[in-house]
């Protein structure tokens, strides 16, 4: 509708109101005009757009009314000479007499009563009538029943029609209520995620409830990479696709949902479609996956036809999004531990998309209901000329409308039309409310500073913002079970003061009240359009009650750090509760020092006894026993030896240093090319002779100990990975944070981050009271050593590649450079991830401290670059590092140092495989996933490699 037409319609309705106020128009006449307006009666439609003068406009309306009024005169007037009187017999004291009355007057009065009662009945508001009204309604109802049962056959037929109308209206009302109830129940699925002991088993239960409530699917099956997964067994199995099956797969159209039971016999056998009533399959966009939803059809629910409507109403994208989510979630369940809150975000996003599409179910159900009495079509050409019909526009992006063969001049049909319009508009409003609720939920799920419960107006739980830990349950007296969908606040809260406070609030539902801010909880009512809709209970946990205004910047940063450490400890404790095997795994190496179990070391207190000094001398001599020969001297080279050669995959994450392991000059060419690609040599006027000297000295210091893993190969690999991630980041919205100066400090730090490594862990250095441990006071011993060694090289005249930095530039560079290397301390792993995840959600992300976190994440992620390669390469890096661990375990035994159990027997493949599964699943993959998400999922290929690596190690673990 154009703006001009809309303006004319509004003007017309305003004139009707003015005429009614002047007494020139009755309510019945006004209603008649509105009916003709709705049905787009041609004469009236022309009249609306033809007059500009207001007085002439109103006169024209009255003239039009007089022209059409005779057709309905018997309905609008209470008397008339042509009216035929009706006779009826009145029983009174066994005597009868015949009396006459005015039929049209009775009809008019009954119409008026019908209108008023219908308006009340169709209203959302719960009217409470007084005793007098209730008594009168009862008596009227009795009289109507008596009169209806004693009327002639023709009148009985009218009563039957009215009864059909009431049933039809009731069906439309029930449709709205049933749809609303179903999706309100669906939104409660979120509660299933709030299990503090969330496991893979819980995950599968949540996914089942999710798809059942969303699309009425009972099971799913999919094929990807020659593996078949079925949710019925929750297992993957290797398969070989036959030629016939591949031909049927090729027949599946893109962006179409197909019924697999028809025309796909070979796939039907593979997917076992004969076990289900409905089987809807699709080819997931941008994937080789064939995904199928199965419906058992055991119970009839309101959304049972959802999937069958996909193609007709064009919501394939939503179904595709759901299938992709299920695919990735099930795949990832094999290779990583899930955070329920991360799942919550995705489930809510998909859920609201389907709730929007649920209006198509509503539309289809409306058509089915109306077809019981009316002729309904999506084309107006389906009706014969002269048949009255109306067009009902659903105001949808698909321009959906239906044509109904009904006459709005008939009161009962007008009531049906009004109920249709009312129910549909109310459902659209409900969809908007669901969107608002989901937005609210997502906001508070992100928030770590509050615990929120939402209850409906019956006091039943509808939302919880985070899993309830044992500590929270004890602190606040909460008895919460995620499986109890219909739990009330009375069964959940043990705190009597809180329960009394809620009761007091419920007594005053018309007020929006908050408790004293000093309380540990707040309660407030949820009101919509002055009507009570439920209430929230918000708990305040210790630290979030601090007011930031009370602290200066330094104090606030210390508080935030303390909070983050506390959250990290809670996360790790929870992780170990769910996965007890982690307590004696390599994951222990990555825990912050403050949270590491000290039981293994409590009886070990080395001191500077002569015997201990002998051990330290013996320890140095033991280096001669290493299988890998040390570097005998410095490999000198000059810049003219660095020719422009093509290094394969130098700019992406598929780079592999292993083919260059035996050619030291080729490795230096890789370093030179990375520096040139980034224009560092030109921008910072680096002297190439000094650069050659620096790289020669660096390689020597890396390889002098003969380490199997921590050598120059590893240093170059981490440098190249930092370079590749930086290139990907420059394509994102965060590109402005990675300036040339910051990138130079990052990539050079990546190259130097493990220089002069001893081949042992910090724990070994500390337990052996090595010179490095004494020098650096047991704090990030090796990382501080790597940073100090590198800075010394940069300060030496012959290896100084940054002499053109002024004093301030050098200090800034040194600060960033050292910070990056210190972030490779594996005991900072969890703190780093938690801090980074928290900061990137803040609106002011991008401060100097944030940039340091960001580059720390890049270099820390790159430190595991070898593991993120395809499995054959990843396995080679794993064998190398586990050889170092095994050698350390043997040395610890030789000198009586505490031995870490997860370093034992790593020369046995099944034991090493078990260690690697935990390492990749709980350390490496989550780290790469966070980094990839930050740079807009540009590391997916590496994550896919990690997934495959985990699966392959699991296979080796059980051999």
mmCIF file of C-alpha atoms in Angstrom, residues 432-718:
data_model
loop_
_atom_site.group_PDB
_atom_site.id
_atom_site.type_symbol
_atom_site.label_atom_id
_atom_site.label_comp_id
_atom_site.label_asym_id
_atom_site.label_seq_id
_atom_site.Cartn_x
_atom_site.Cartn_y
_atom_site.Cartn_z
ATOM 1 C CA UNK A 432 8.351 -10.677 18.711
ATOM 2 C CA UNK A 433 8.145 -11.422 22.430
ATOM 3 C CA UNK A 434 10.165 -14.612 21.869
ATOM 4 C CA UNK A 435 12.806 -12.581 20.052
ATOM 5 C CA UNK A 436 12.948 -10.091 22.927
ATOM 6 C CA UNK A 437 13.177 -12.914 25.462
ATOM 7 C CA UNK A 438 15.977 -14.597 23.505
ATOM 8 C CA UNK A 439 17.922 -11.341 23.296
ATOM 9 C CA UNK A 440 17.507 -10.934 27.033
ATOM 10 C CA UNK A 441 18.629 -14.521 27.675
ATOM 11 C CA UNK A 442 21.706 -14.189 25.458
ATOM 12 C CA UNK A 443 22.744 -11.011 27.230
ATOM 13 C CA UNK A 444 22.596 -12.575 30.676
ATOM 14 C CA UNK A 445 24.155 -15.853 29.574
ATOM 15 C CA UNK A 446 27.161 -13.803 28.428
ATOM 16 C CA UNK A 447 27.288 -12.049 31.768
ATOM 17 C CA UNK A 448 29.483 -13.663 34.384
ATOM 18 C CA UNK A 449 28.486 -11.173 37.060
ATOM 19 C CA UNK A 450 25.019 -12.419 37.912
ATOM 20 C CA UNK A 451 22.922 -15.510 38.426
ATOM 21 C CA UNK A 452 19.391 -15.002 37.151
ATOM 22 C CA UNK A 453 16.239 -17.097 37.469
ATOM 23 C CA UNK A 454 13.073 -16.270 35.529
ATOM 24 C CA UNK A 455 9.652 -17.598 36.554
ATOM 25 C CA UNK A 456 6.331 -17.315 34.748
ATOM 26 C CA UNK A 457 3.141 -16.017 36.336
ATOM 27 C CA UNK A 458 2.415 -19.481 37.732
ATOM 28 C CA UNK A 459 5.799 -19.398 39.492
ATOM 29 C CA UNK A 460 7.378 -22.085 37.254
ATOM 30 C CA UNK A 461 10.985 -21.836 36.101
ATOM 31 C CA UNK A 462 11.526 -20.589 32.521
ATOM 32 C CA UNK A 463 15.187 -19.471 32.458
ATOM 33 C CA UNK A 464 18.489 -19.891 34.317
ATOM 34 C CA UNK A 465 21.507 -17.835 33.259
ATOM 35 C CA UNK A 466 24.288 -20.278 34.151
ATOM 36 C CA UNK A 467 24.906 -23.775 35.536
ATOM 37 C CA UNK A 468 24.454 -24.009 39.283
ATOM 38 C CA UNK A 469 27.677 -25.157 40.909
ATOM 39 C CA UNK A 470 27.719 -26.795 44.315
ATOM 40 C CA UNK A 471 29.200 -23.621 45.740
ATOM 41 C CA UNK A 472 26.411 -21.450 44.331
ATOM 42 C CA UNK A 473 23.789 -23.915 45.533
ATOM 43 C CA UNK A 474 25.228 -23.872 49.045
ATOM 44 C CA UNK A 475 25.842 -20.120 49.153
ATOM 45 C CA UNK A 476 22.313 -19.195 48.112
ATOM 46 C CA UNK A 477 20.292 -22.203 49.253
ATOM 47 C CA UNK A 478 19.305 -23.393 45.757
ATOM 48 C CA UNK A 479 17.856 -26.813 44.993
ATOM 49 C CA UNK A 480 18.064 -26.950 41.189
ATOM 50 C CA UNK A 481 17.646 -29.923 38.866
ATOM 51 C CA UNK A 482 17.864 -29.145 35.101
ATOM 52 C CA UNK A 483 15.646 -32.141 34.326
ATOM 53 C CA UNK A 484 12.705 -30.633 36.226
ATOM 54 C CA UNK A 485 11.081 -28.424 33.602
ATOM 55 C CA UNK A 486 8.104 -27.500 35.749
ATOM 56 C CA UNK A 487 9.887 -26.762 39.018
ATOM 57 C CA UNK A 488 8.421 -23.886 41.011
ATOM 58 C CA UNK A 489 10.289 -21.298 43.006
ATOM 59 C CA UNK A 490 8.933 -22.873 46.211
ATOM 60 C CA UNK A 491 10.728 -26.154 45.487
ATOM 61 C CA UNK A 492 13.939 -24.471 44.273
ATOM 62 C CA UNK A 493 14.732 -21.983 47.024
ATOM 63 C CA UNK A 494 15.493 -23.002 50.597
ATOM 64 C CA UNK A 495 16.080 -19.469 51.840
ATOM 65 C CA UNK A 496 12.974 -18.640 53.889
ATOM 66 C CA UNK A 497 13.636 -14.901 53.757
ATOM 67 C CA UNK A 498 13.813 -15.045 49.965
ATOM 68 C CA UNK A 499 10.588 -17.068 49.744
ATOM 69 C CA UNK A 500 8.817 -14.604 52.017
ATOM 70 C CA UNK A 501 10.155 -11.714 49.973
ATOM 71 C CA UNK A 502 8.819 -13.273 46.744
ATOM 72 C CA UNK A 503 5.426 -13.823 48.391
ATOM 73 C CA UNK A 504 5.353 -10.186 49.486
ATOM 74 C CA UNK A 505 6.191 -9.047 45.978
ATOM 75 C CA UNK A 506 3.495 -11.228 44.453
ATOM 76 C CA UNK A 507 0.953 -9.571 46.729
ATOM 77 C CA UNK A 508 1.772 -6.263 45.048
ATOM 78 C CA UNK A 509 1.988 -7.269 41.378
ATOM 79 C CA UNK A 510 1.073 -3.820 40.175
ATOM 80 C CA UNK A 511 4.299 -2.381 41.547
ATOM 81 C CA UNK A 512 7.802 -2.636 40.172
ATOM 82 C CA UNK A 513 9.866 -3.080 43.305
ATOM 83 C CA UNK A 514 13.533 -3.756 44.003
ATOM 84 C CA UNK A 515 15.103 -4.910 47.235
ATOM 85 C CA UNK A 516 17.807 -3.107 49.119
ATOM 86 C CA UNK A 517 21.005 -3.141 47.039
ATOM 87 C CA UNK A 518 22.931 -4.464 50.031
ATOM 88 C CA UNK A 519 21.020 -7.732 49.868
ATOM 89 C CA UNK A 520 22.536 -10.837 48.239
ATOM 90 C CA UNK A 521 19.545 -11.034 45.899
ATOM 91 C CA UNK A 522 17.027 -8.898 44.066
ATOM 92 C CA UNK A 523 13.468 -9.695 43.037
ATOM 93 C CA UNK A 524 11.415 -7.745 40.553
ATOM 94 C CA UNK A 525 8.169 -8.239 38.746
ATOM 95 C CA UNK A 526 7.882 -8.679 34.990
ATOM 96 C CA UNK A 527 5.057 -6.529 33.628
ATOM 97 C CA UNK A 528 3.716 -6.219 30.072
ATOM 98 C CA UNK A 529 1.057 -3.630 29.286
ATOM 99 C CA UNK A 530 0.231 -3.381 33.026
ATOM 100 C CA UNK A 531 -0.350 -7.140 33.322
ATOM 101 C CA UNK A 532 1.735 -9.402 35.542
ATOM 102 C CA UNK A 533 3.775 -11.878 33.472
ATOM 103 C CA UNK A 534 6.139 -13.383 36.039
ATOM 104 C CA UNK A 535 9.201 -12.362 37.997
ATOM 105 C CA UNK A 536 12.997 -12.552 38.154
ATOM 106 C CA UNK A 537 15.301 -13.455 41.021
ATOM 107 C CA UNK A 538 18.846 -12.130 40.625
ATOM 108 C CA UNK A 539 21.632 -13.314 42.905
ATOM 109 C CA UNK A 540 24.743 -11.223 43.455
ATOM 110 C CA UNK A 541 27.969 -13.174 43.766
ATOM 111 C CA UNK A 542 30.647 -11.624 45.977
ATOM 112 C CA UNK A 543 32.928 -9.741 43.619
ATOM 113 C CA UNK A 544 30.345 -8.294 41.251
ATOM 114 C CA UNK A 545 28.947 -6.191 44.012
ATOM 115 C CA UNK A 546 32.089 -4.073 44.031
ATOM 116 C CA UNK A 547 31.645 -0.626 42.583
ATOM 117 C CA UNK A 548 34.409 0.106 40.089
ATOM 118 C CA UNK A 549 34.264 3.778 41.076
ATOM 119 C CA UNK A 550 35.736 2.859 44.462
ATOM 120 C CA UNK A 551 39.016 1.716 42.853
ATOM 121 C CA UNK A 552 41.703 3.365 40.810
ATOM 122 C CA UNK A 553 42.859 1.754 37.559
ATOM 123 C CA UNK A 554 45.649 -0.245 39.201
ATOM 124 C CA UNK A 555 43.422 -1.598 41.962
ATOM 125 C CA UNK A 556 40.693 -2.475 39.499
ATOM 126 C CA UNK A 557 43.127 -4.364 37.251
ATOM 127 C CA UNK A 558 44.363 -6.334 40.260
ATOM 128 C CA UNK A 559 40.783 -7.129 41.202
ATOM 129 C CA UNK A 560 39.967 -8.242 37.660
ATOM 130 C CA UNK A 561 43.081 -10.444 37.624
ATOM 131 C CA UNK A 562 42.083 -11.983 40.932
ATOM 132 C CA UNK A 563 38.573 -12.596 39.617
ATOM 133 C CA UNK A 564 39.915 -14.193 36.437
ATOM 134 C CA UNK A 565 42.216 -16.481 38.418
ATOM 135 C CA UNK A 566 39.285 -17.490 40.592
ATOM 136 C CA UNK A 567 37.155 -18.265 37.516
ATOM 137 C CA UNK A 568 40.018 -20.249 35.981
ATOM 138 C CA UNK A 569 40.377 -22.333 39.126
ATOM 139 C CA UNK A 570 36.612 -23.013 39.180
ATOM 140 C CA UNK A 571 36.729 -24.013 35.515
ATOM 141 C CA UNK A 572 39.632 -26.421 36.037
ATOM 142 C CA UNK A 573 38.071 -27.953 39.136
ATOM 143 C CA UNK A 574 34.874 -28.517 37.176
ATOM 144 C CA UNK A 575 36.824 -29.972 34.243
ATOM 145 C CA UNK A 576 38.566 -32.479 36.503
ATOM 146 C CA UNK A 577 35.283 -33.430 38.173
ATOM 147 C CA UNK A 578 33.785 -34.298 34.794
ATOM 148 C CA UNK A 579 36.971 -35.942 33.496
ATOM 149 C CA UNK A 580 38.858 -37.553 36.431
ATOM 150 C CA UNK A 581 41.460 -38.959 34.032
ATOM 151 C CA UNK A 582 42.847 -35.430 33.614
ATOM 152 C CA UNK A 583 44.228 -35.423 37.154
ATOM 153 C CA UNK A 584 47.178 -37.566 36.043
ATOM 154 C CA UNK A 585 47.539 -36.319 32.475
ATOM 155 C CA UNK A 586 49.664 -33.867 30.550
ATOM 156 C CA UNK A 587 46.906 -31.278 31.123
ATOM 157 C CA UNK A 588 48.385 -30.780 34.621
ATOM 158 C CA UNK A 589 51.384 -29.055 33.022
ATOM 159 C CA UNK A 590 49.114 -26.300 31.740
ATOM 160 C CA UNK A 591 47.416 -25.433 35.007
ATOM 161 C CA UNK A 592 48.457 -22.187 36.736
ATOM 162 C CA UNK A 593 51.187 -22.840 39.298
ATOM 163 C CA UNK A 594 48.873 -21.714 42.084
ATOM 164 C CA UNK A 595 46.388 -24.496 41.226
ATOM 165 C CA UNK A 596 48.812 -27.341 40.493
ATOM 166 C CA UNK A 597 48.722 -30.231 42.902
ATOM 167 C CA UNK A 598 51.831 -30.157 45.068
ATOM 168 C CA UNK A 599 51.468 -33.647 46.574
ATOM 169 C CA UNK A 600 54.195 -35.063 44.335
ATOM 170 C CA UNK A 601 56.710 -32.496 45.546
ATOM 171 C CA UNK A 602 55.850 -32.064 49.217
ATOM 172 C CA UNK A 603 58.575 -34.443 50.417
ATOM 173 C CA UNK A 604 61.182 -33.109 48.015
ATOM 174 C CA UNK A 605 63.320 -30.197 49.269
ATOM 175 C CA UNK A 606 66.700 -30.117 47.503
ATOM 176 C CA UNK A 607 69.387 -28.024 49.102
ATOM 177 C CA UNK A 608 72.894 -26.952 48.242
ATOM 178 C CA UNK A 609 74.648 -29.972 49.687
ATOM 179 C CA UNK A 610 77.892 -31.270 48.129
ATOM 180 C CA UNK A 611 75.897 -34.301 47.017
ATOM 181 C CA UNK A 612 73.427 -32.073 45.174
ATOM 182 C CA UNK A 613 76.236 -30.192 43.443
ATOM 183 C CA UNK A 614 77.548 -33.545 42.254
ATOM 184 C CA UNK A 615 74.077 -34.273 40.858
ATOM 185 C CA UNK A 616 74.098 -30.996 38.940
ATOM 186 C CA UNK A 617 77.519 -31.837 37.443
ATOM 187 C CA UNK A 618 76.279 -35.301 36.522
ATOM 188 C CA UNK A 619 73.208 -33.743 34.972
ATOM 189 C CA UNK A 620 75.376 -31.701 32.618
ATOM 190 C CA UNK A 621 77.403 -34.762 31.731
ATOM 191 C CA UNK A 622 74.225 -36.706 30.992
ATOM 192 C CA UNK A 623 73.657 -34.503 27.962
ATOM 193 C CA UNK A 624 76.273 -36.588 26.191
ATOM 194 C CA UNK A 625 73.851 -39.517 26.276
ATOM 195 C CA UNK A 626 71.350 -37.809 23.950
ATOM 196 C CA UNK A 627 70.731 -39.516 20.654
ATOM 197 C CA UNK A 628 70.562 -36.318 18.639
ATOM 198 C CA UNK A 629 74.047 -34.864 18.053
ATOM 199 C CA UNK A 630 74.588 -31.283 19.163
ATOM 200 C CA UNK A 631 75.434 -28.562 16.687
ATOM 201 C CA UNK A 632 79.211 -28.468 16.429
ATOM 202 C CA UNK A 633 79.476 -24.843 15.391
ATOM 203 C CA UNK A 634 77.767 -21.843 13.843
ATOM 204 C CA UNK A 635 76.478 -22.249 10.291
ATOM 205 C CA UNK A 636 77.616 -18.970 8.729
ATOM 206 C CA UNK A 637 75.903 -17.550 5.660
ATOM 207 C CA UNK A 638 75.605 -14.247 3.824
ATOM 208 C CA UNK A 639 72.669 -12.410 2.327
ATOM 209 C CA UNK A 640 73.799 -13.074 -1.256
ATOM 210 C CA UNK A 641 73.291 -16.778 -0.538
ATOM 211 C CA UNK A 642 69.595 -16.109 0.073
ATOM 212 C CA UNK A 643 68.155 -16.292 -3.411
ATOM 213 C CA UNK A 644 64.479 -15.735 -4.167
ATOM 214 C CA UNK A 645 63.228 -19.282 -4.080
ATOM 215 C CA UNK A 646 59.630 -20.459 -3.937
ATOM 216 C CA UNK A 647 58.836 -21.740 -0.445
ATOM 217 C CA UNK A 648 55.675 -23.860 -0.574
ATOM 218 C CA UNK A 649 52.759 -22.603 1.552
ATOM 219 C CA UNK A 650 54.877 -19.848 3.109
ATOM 220 C CA UNK A 651 51.785 -17.652 3.614
ATOM 221 C CA UNK A 652 49.299 -20.207 4.890
ATOM 222 C CA UNK A 653 48.843 -22.740 7.659
ATOM 223 C CA UNK A 654 49.769 -25.739 5.477
ATOM 224 C CA UNK A 655 53.492 -24.914 5.676
ATOM 225 C CA UNK A 656 55.690 -27.845 6.744
ATOM 226 C CA UNK A 657 59.279 -27.353 7.948
ATOM 227 C CA UNK A 658 60.114 -31.067 8.157
ATOM 228 C CA UNK A 659 61.309 -31.399 4.519
ATOM 229 C CA UNK A 660 63.878 -28.680 5.323
ATOM 230 C CA UNK A 661 65.077 -30.251 8.593
ATOM 231 C CA UNK A 662 68.379 -31.421 7.169
ATOM 232 C CA UNK A 663 69.071 -28.245 5.159
ATOM 233 C CA UNK A 664 69.939 -25.374 7.517
ATOM 234 C CA UNK A 665 70.279 -22.857 4.663
ATOM 235 C CA UNK A 666 66.774 -23.563 3.374
ATOM 236 C CA UNK A 667 65.406 -22.851 6.849
ATOM 237 C CA UNK A 668 67.175 -19.478 6.856
ATOM 238 C CA UNK A 669 65.636 -18.766 3.464
ATOM 239 C CA UNK A 670 62.182 -19.340 5.030
ATOM 240 C CA UNK A 671 62.954 -16.797 7.760
ATOM 241 C CA UNK A 672 64.318 -14.268 5.253
ATOM 242 C CA UNK A 673 61.278 -14.623 3.003
ATOM 243 C CA UNK A 674 58.834 -14.059 5.890
ATOM 244 C CA UNK A 675 60.720 -10.916 6.906
ATOM 245 C CA UNK A 676 60.677 -9.671 3.317
ATOM 246 C CA UNK A 677 57.003 -10.443 2.753
ATOM 247 C CA UNK A 678 56.184 -8.263 5.761
ATOM 248 C CA UNK A 679 58.580 -5.493 4.589
ATOM 249 C CA UNK A 680 60.377 -5.562 7.958
ATOM 250 C CA UNK A 681 63.862 -5.380 6.390
ATOM 251 C CA UNK A 682 62.930 -2.310 4.365
ATOM 252 C CA UNK A 683 60.719 -0.554 6.939
ATOM 253 C CA UNK A 684 63.221 -0.863 9.808
ATOM 254 C CA UNK A 685 66.343 -0.543 7.646
ATOM 255 C CA UNK A 686 67.723 -3.848 8.886
ATOM 256 C CA UNK A 687 71.344 -4.438 7.948
ATOM 257 C CA UNK A 688 71.357 -7.798 6.136
ATOM 258 C CA UNK A 689 74.847 -8.689 7.397
ATOM 259 C CA UNK A 690 73.705 -8.145 10.993
ATOM 260 C CA UNK A 691 70.558 -10.125 10.188
ATOM 261 C CA UNK A 692 72.617 -13.071 8.880
ATOM 262 C CA UNK A 693 74.778 -12.952 12.005
ATOM 263 C CA UNK A 694 71.684 -12.814 14.220
ATOM 264 C CA UNK A 695 70.019 -15.791 12.521
ATOM 265 C CA UNK A 696 73.238 -17.838 12.566
ATOM 266 C CA UNK A 697 73.666 -17.213 16.302
ATOM 267 C CA UNK A 698 69.981 -17.951 16.909
ATOM 268 C CA UNK A 699 70.121 -21.278 15.080
ATOM 269 C CA UNK A 700 73.247 -22.269 17.002
ATOM 270 C CA UNK A 701 71.688 -21.476 20.382
ATOM 271 C CA UNK A 702 68.509 -23.348 19.421
ATOM 272 C CA UNK A 703 70.314 -26.494 18.323
ATOM 273 C CA UNK A 704 73.318 -26.608 20.673
ATOM 274 C CA UNK A 705 71.515 -28.928 23.137
ATOM 275 C CA UNK A 706 70.439 -31.361 20.437
ATOM 276 C CA UNK A 707 66.766 -31.230 21.399
ATOM 277 C CA UNK A 708 64.460 -33.468 19.444
ATOM 278 C CA UNK A 709 61.529 -30.987 19.596
ATOM 279 C CA UNK A 710 62.655 -27.634 20.997
ATOM 280 C CA UNK A 711 65.031 -26.764 18.188
ATOM 281 C CA UNK A 712 65.285 -24.316 15.304
ATOM 282 C CA UNK A 713 62.722 -26.281 13.276
ATOM 283 C CA UNK A 714 60.170 -25.527 15.987
ATOM 284 C CA UNK A 715 61.190 -21.851 16.181
ATOM 285 C CA UNK A 716 60.774 -21.346 12.429
ATOM 286 C CA UNK A 717 57.451 -23.206 12.455
ATOM 287 C CA UNK A 718 56.038 -20.945 15.194
#
